[in-house]
Coordinates of C-alpha atoms (C1' of nucleotides) in Angstrom, one line a residue:
Chain A
X6 CA 0.2 0.1 -0.3
X7 CA 1.9 3.4 -1.1
X8 CA -0.8 5.7 0.0
X9 CA 0.1 9.7 0.4
X10 CA 2.0 9.2 3.4
X11 CA 3.2 13.2 3.7
X12 CA 6.7 13.9 3.2
X13 CA 7.5 14.9 6.5
X14 CA 6.8 11.9 8.3
X15 CA 8.4 9.8 5.5
X16 CA 11.5 11.5 6.3
X17 CA 10.8 11.1 9.9
X18 CA 10.7 7.3 10.0
X19 CA 14.2 6.6 8.8
X20 CA 15.7 9.2 10.7
X21 CA 14.3 8.1 13.9
X22 CA 15.5 4.3 12.5
X23 CA 18.8 5.3 12.4
X24 CA 18.8 7.2 15.8
X25 CA 17.5 4.3 17.8
X26 CA 19.9 1.8 16.3
X27 CA 22.4 3.7 17.1
X28 CA 21.3 4.2 20.1
X29 CA 20.8 0.7 21.3
X30 CA 24.5 -0.4 20.0
X31 CA 26.1 2.7 21.5
X32 CA 24.6 1.5 24.9
X33 CA 25.6 -2.1 24.4
X34 CA 28.8 -1.1 24.0
X35 CA 29.3 0.9 27.4
X36 CA 28.1 4.2 26.5
X37 CA 24.7 3.4 27.6
X38 CA 24.9 6.7 30.2
X39 CA 24.0 9.4 27.5
X40 CA 20.7 10.4 26.7
X41 CA 19.0 11.1 23.2
X42 CA 19.1 15.0 23.6
X43 CA 22.6 14.9 24.9
X44 CA 23.6 13.1 21.7
X45 CA 21.6 15.5 19.5
X46 CA 24.1 17.9 21.0
X47 CA 26.9 16.2 21.2
X48 CA 26.8 15.5 17.4
X49 CA 27.3 18.9 16.7
X50 CA 30.3 19.5 17.9
X51 CA 33.0 20.4 15.9
X52 CA 36.1 19.1 15.9
X53 CA 37.9 22.0 16.9
X54 CA 35.5 23.1 19.7
X55 CA 32.2 24.5 19.8
X56 CA 30.9 27.6 21.1
X57 CA 27.5 26.8 23.5
X58 CA 25.2 29.0 21.6
X59 CA 26.7 27.9 18.4
X60 CA 25.5 24.7 19.0
X61 CA 22.5 25.5 20.8
X62 CA 21.1 27.7 17.7
X63 CA 22.5 24.8 15.3
X64 CA 20.0 22.0 17.3
X65 CA 17.2 24.7 17.8
X66 CA 17.3 24.9 21.6
X67 CA 17.8 27.8 23.8
X68 CA 21.4 28.4 25.5
X69 CA 20.2 27.4 28.7
X70 CA 19.1 24.1 27.5
X71 CA 22.6 23.4 26.1
X72 CA 24.3 24.2 28.5
X73 CA 22.3 22.3 30.9
X74 CA 23.5 19.3 28.6
X75 CA 26.9 20.4 28.0
X76 CA 27.8 20.4 32.2
X77 CA 26.1 16.9 32.1
X78 CA 28.4 15.6 29.0
X79 CA 31.1 17.2 30.8
X80 CA 30.4 15.7 34.1
X81 CA 30.4 11.8 32.0
X82 CA 33.8 12.6 30.3
X83 CA 32.7 13.1 26.7
X84 CA 33.7 16.6 26.6
X85 CA 35.0 19.4 28.3
X86 CA 35.6 23.5 28.1
X87 CA 38.4 25.7 27.4
X88 CA 38.6 29.0 27.3
X89 CA 38.4 30.5 23.4
X90 CA 41.8 32.1 22.7
X91 CA 39.6 33.7 19.8
X92 CA 37.3 35.7 22.4
X93 CA 37.0 36.5 26.3
X94 CA 33.4 35.4 26.9
X95 CA 33.8 32.4 25.1
X96 CA 34.1 29.3 26.2
X97 CA 35.3 26.1 23.7
X98 CA 33.5 23.1 24.3
X99 CA 35.4 20.0 22.9
X100 CA 35.6 16.4 22.3
X101 CA 37.3 15.2 25.4
X102 CA 38.8 11.4 25.2
X103 CA 35.6 9.1 25.6
X104 CA 33.8 11.5 23.6
X105 CA 36.1 10.5 21.0
X106 CA 35.6 7.1 21.7
X107 CA 31.9 7.2 21.5
X108 CA 32.3 9.1 17.8
X109 CA 34.3 6.4 16.4
X110 CA 31.6 3.6 17.7
X111 CA 29.2 5.8 16.6
X112 CA 30.3 6.1 12.9
X113 CA 30.4 2.4 12.8
X114 CA 27.4 2.6 13.6
X115 CA 25.8 5.0 11.5
X116 CA 27.9 2.9 8.3
X117 CA 26.5 0.0 9.3
X118 CA 22.5 1.0 9.2
X119 CA 23.6 2.9 5.7
X120 CA 24.9 -0.8 4.2
X121 CA 21.9 -1.8 4.9
X122 CA 20.1 0.8 3.7
X123 CA 22.3 0.3 0.9
X124 CA 21.7 -3.3 0.4
X125 CA 17.6 -2.8 0.2
X126 CA 17.9 0.3 -1.7
X127 CA 20.9 -0.2 -4.2
X128 CA 23.9 1.3 -4.6
X129 CA 22.5 4.2 -7.6
X130 CA 19.6 4.8 -5.2
X131 CA 21.6 5.5 -1.9
X132 CA 23.2 7.9 -3.9
X133 CA 20.4 9.1 -5.0
X134 CA 18.9 9.7 -2.2
X135 CA 21.6 11.4 -0.6
X136 CA 21.9 13.8 -3.5
X137 CA 18.6 15.0 -3.2
X138 CA 18.7 15.4 0.3
X139 CA 21.9 17.3 0.3
X140 CA 20.7 19.8 -2.5
X141 CA 17.1 20.2 0.1
X142 CA 19.4 20.9 2.4
X143 CA 20.0 24.2 0.9
X144 CA 16.5 25.4 1.7
X145 CA 15.7 23.6 4.5
X146 CA 19.2 24.1 6.8
X147 CA 19.1 27.7 8.5
X148 CA 22.3 27.2 9.8
X149 CA 24.8 26.9 6.4
Chain B
X51 CA 30.7 22.9 0.8
X52 CA 28.8 19.1 0.3
X53 CA 30.5 17.5 3.1
X54 CA 30.2 14.1 4.5
X55 CA 27.2 14.5 6.6
X56 CA 25.5 11.1 7.3
X57 CA 22.2 10.4 6.5
X58 CA 20.0 10.5 8.9
X59 CA 20.7 14.0 10.1
X60 CA 20.4 15.0 6.2
X61 CA 17.3 13.2 6.7
X62 CA 16.4 15.5 10.0
X63 CA 17.0 18.6 8.7
X64 CA 13.8 18.9 6.3
X65 CA 11.6 17.0 8.6
X66 CA 12.3 19.6 11.0
X67 CA 11.8 22.4 8.8
X68 CA 8.8 20.9 7.3
X69 CA 7.5 20.7 11.0
X70 CA 8.7 24.4 11.8
X71 CA 7.1 25.9 9.3
X72 CA 4.0 23.6 10.0
X73 CA 3.9 24.8 14.0
X74 CA 4.5 28.3 12.9
X75 CA 1.5 28.8 10.3
X76 CA -0.7 26.6 12.7
X77 CA -0.1 28.4 14.9
X78 CA -1.4 31.6 13.1
X79 CA -4.3 30.6 12.3
X80 CA -5.3 30.3 15.3
X81 CA -3.8 26.5 16.7
X82 CA -1.6 27.9 18.8
X83 CA -2.4 26.1 21.2
X84 CA -1.2 22.7 20.7
X85 CA 2.4 21.6 21.2
X86 CA 4.9 19.6 19.5
X87 CA 4.2 16.1 20.9
X88 CA 0.5 16.6 20.9
X89 CA 0.5 17.5 17.3
X90 CA 2.9 14.2 16.5
X91 CA 0.4 11.8 18.5
X92 CA -2.6 13.6 17.0
X93 CA -1.1 13.4 13.9
X94 CA -1.3 9.3 13.9
X95 CA -5.0 9.2 14.5
X96 CA -6.8 7.5 12.1
X97 CA -9.9 8.6 10.2
X98 CA -12.1 5.9 12.0
X99 CA -10.0 6.6 15.6
X100 CA -7.5 4.9 16.9
X101 CA -6.8 3.0 20.2
X102 CA -4.5 4.4 22.5
X103 CA -2.0 2.0 22.9
X104 CA -1.7 2.0 19.1
X105 CA -1.2 5.5 19.1
X106 CA 1.2 5.0 21.7
X107 CA 3.0 2.1 19.9
X108 CA 3.5 3.7 16.4
X109 CA 4.8 7.1 18.0
X110 CA 7.4 5.3 20.1
X111 CA 5.7 6.3 23.6
X112 CA 4.1 4.3 26.6
X113 CA 0.9 4.6 26.8
X114 CA 1.3 6.7 30.1
X115 CA 2.5 9.5 28.0
X116 CA 0.1 8.9 25.7
X117 CA -3.0 9.1 27.9
X118 CA -1.1 12.4 29.0
X119 CA -1.5 14.3 25.6
X120 CA -4.4 12.8 24.5
X121 CA -6.0 14.1 27.6
X122 CA -5.0 17.6 26.8
X123 CA -5.8 17.6 22.8
X124 CA -9.3 16.8 24.6
X125 CA -9.9 19.0 26.8
X126 CA -8.7 21.8 23.9
X127 CA -11.7 20.4 21.8
X128 CA -9.2 18.2 19.4
X129 CA -10.5 14.4 20.1
X130 CA -13.3 13.3 21.9
X131 CA -13.1 10.0 23.3
X132 CA -15.7 7.3 22.5
X133 CA -16.0 3.8 23.7
X134 CA -15.1 1.0 21.0
X135 CA -17.8 -1.0 20.2
X136 CA -15.5 -4.1 19.7
X137 CA -14.1 -4.0 22.6
X138 CA -15.1 -3.2 26.3
X139 CA -11.9 -2.2 27.6
X140 CA -10.9 0.0 25.1
X141 CA -12.0 3.7 23.9
X142 CA -11.2 5.2 20.7
X143 CA -9.8 8.4 20.2
X144 CA -11.5 10.2 17.7
X145 CA -10.9 13.6 15.8
X146 CA -13.6 16.1 17.2
X147 CA -14.7 19.5 15.0
X148 CA -11.6 21.9 15.8
X149 CA -9.1 18.9 15.1
X150 CA -10.5 18.6 11.7
X151 CA -10.8 21.4 11.0
X152 CA -6.7 22.3 12.3
X153 CA -6.3 18.8 10.1
X154 CA -7.2 20.6 7.1
X155 CA -4.6 23.8 7.5
X156 CA -2.1 21.2 8.4
X157 CA -2.9 19.8 4.8
X158 CA -3.3 23.0 3.2
X159 CA 0.7 23.9 4.6
X160 CA 2.0 20.3 4.4
X161 CA 1.3 20.9 0.4
X162 CA 2.9 24.2 0.3
X163 CA 5.9 23.5 1.5
X164 CA 5.9 20.8 -0.4
X165 CA 5.7 23.1 -3.7
X166 CA 8.2 24.6 -2.1
X167 CA 10.8 21.8 -2.6
X168 CA 9.6 20.9 -5.4
X169 CA 9.8 23.7 -6.7
X170 CA 13.3 24.1 -6.0
X171 CA 14.5 20.3 -6.9
X172 CA 12.1 20.1 -9.9
X173 CA 9.4 17.4 -9.9
X174 CA 11.0 14.6 -11.3
X175 CA 13.6 14.6 -8.5
X176 CA 11.0 15.2 -5.6
X177 CA 9.0 12.0 -6.6
X178 CA 11.9 10.4 -6.7
X179 CA 12.9 11.7 -3.4
X180 CA 9.4 10.6 -2.4
X181 CA 9.8 6.9 -4.3
X182 CA 13.0 6.1 -2.4
X183 CA 11.4 7.1 1.0
X184 CA 8.8 5.2 0.5
X185 CA 10.7 2.3 -0.3
X186 CA 12.9 3.0 2.7
X187 CA 10.3 2.7 4.8
X188 CA 9.8 -1.0 4.5
X189 CA 12.6 -1.6 6.7
X190 CA 12.9 1.5 8.8
X191 CA 8.8 1.3 9.7
X192 CA 8.7 -1.5 12.9
X193 CA 4.5 -0.3 12.5
X194 CA 3.9 -1.0 8.7
Chain C
dG148 C1' 34.4 56.6 25.7
dT149 C1' 29.7 55.0 25.8
dG150 C1' 26.1 52.4 23.9
dT151 C1' 25.2 48.3 22.4
dT152 C1' 25.4 43.3 20.7
dT153 C1' 26.9 38.5 22.0
dG154 C1' 28.2 34.4 25.0
dG155 C1' 27.4 32.5 29.1
dT156 C1' 25.1 31.5 33.7
dC157 C1' 21.3 31.6 37.7
dA158 C1' 16.5 30.6 39.2
dG159 C1' 12.3 28.9 38.6
dA160 C1' 8.2 27.0 36.2
dC161 C1' 6.4 23.9 33.4
dT162 C1' 6.2 19.8 29.9
dA163 C1' 7.1 15.5 28.6
dT164 C1' 9.0 11.2 29.6
dC165 C1' 9.3 7.3 32.2
dT166 C1' 8.4 3.1 35.8
dG167 C1' 5.8 0.5 38.7
dA168 C1' 1.1 -0.8 40.5
dC169 C1' -3.4 -1.4 39.3
dG170 C1' -8.2 -2.7 38.3
dA171 C1' -11.9 -4.2 34.4
dG172 C1' -12.5 -6.4 30.6
dG173 C1' -11.3 -10.1 26.9
dT174 C1' -9.3 -14.7 25.4
dC175 C1' -8.2 -19.4 25.6
dG176 C1' -7.0 -24.3 27.3
dG177 C1' -9.2 -27.9 29.8
Chain D
dC199 C1' -17.8 -22.8 32.0
dC200 C1' -14.0 -21.4 34.9
dG201 C1' -9.3 -20.1 36.0
dA202 C1' -4.9 -18.6 34.0
dC203 C1' -3.1 -15.0 30.7
dC204 C1' -3.3 -11.2 28.0
dT205 C1' -4.5 -6.2 27.0
dC206 C1' -6.7 -1.7 27.2
dG207 C1' -6.6 2.1 29.5
dT208 C1' -5.7 4.9 34.7
dC209 C1' -3.2 6.3 38.6
dA210 C1' 1.1 7.7 41.0
dG211 C1' 5.6 9.6 41.6
dA212 C1' 10.0 10.1 39.3
dT213 C1' 13.1 12.4 36.3
dA214 C1' 15.0 14.7 32.2
dG215 C1' 14.6 18.7 28.9
dT216 C1' 12.8 22.4 27.9
dC217 C1' 11.7 27.7 28.4
dT218 C1' 11.0 33.4 30.1
dG219 C1' 13.2 36.1 32.1
dA220 C1' 16.8 38.6 34.7
dC221 C1' 22.0 39.6 35.1
dC222 C1' 26.6 40.0 33.6
dA223 C1' 31.1 40.3 31.8
dA224 C1' 34.0 40.8 27.5
dA225 C1' 33.8 42.7 22.5
dC226 C1' 32.3 45.7 19.0
dA227 C1' 30.7 50.1 16.8
dC228 C1' 31.0 54.3 16.4

DNA sequence: GTGTTTGGTCAGACTATCTGACGAGGTCGG
DNA sequence: CCGACCTCGTCAGATAGTCTGACCAAACAC
């Protein structure tokens, strides 16, 4: 039954599936103390470190909420804060050692799930999907 | 910069954009008392009415949480509950008059946003996107 | 230099979610 | 037809995540 599901929901379903998988397998690998909200924020941290307000803006939450989540990630050893050499007010949130290991574990799960999708869709259509989504990003991603 | 963004995030961006738009425009149209969580559940209610536990399962939340949200939607006049003729334990959550109007308003916004996407991507690629996502649904939607 | 913007924190409130326990209504094997 | 078990929904209590508003200090714009 190929009914008329709205495109938003159609996008949401695989997104949720991916998130759930990464989550479950990360938990099984010992990263079982991180919550979905923390993870959604954590994944936005750039390799050089990110400012709290940038993270908040990208994730679409307030800086207070972001601060709350980063506090916890810091306590759990996933990130640490360093002064920003370029701006005395700011502090850079950087990925700590444990965070780095979790990033690698997550990347492996993502690769595995993407491989499953590719084997269901075929190489060609998987590549098409990524191209189209990347293109769509131009009008749907307010931050870059 | 067409970097290697993971497919999950690539799916999330347009999903979020769609949700945000529907939300803003619904609020502007007088449906400003509904929250995102309520809306995500509400959109799963089938035209004939749905059982609470089915809604919960489909939305991936507990039936307690679903009950909490449906209570509010009922108080706001979006839904009502009727006894399920097929099962004395169950009650059917049905869309009420105000809910019906909001469904129509939401449908109009979705159509508008999809039209924008189509005009950015072109008819052909928009159709491809929907086909591929529908296909992907087979392995990513646990509930049919 | 003074006024405005920006980065971050503190405090308080509220929303959404979970786990556990439960009662009443179905279902099924004997 | 009866007991064991399952399912639908609710109640109660705990916790997580989010917001608004107020604030300070550093940086930026003239």
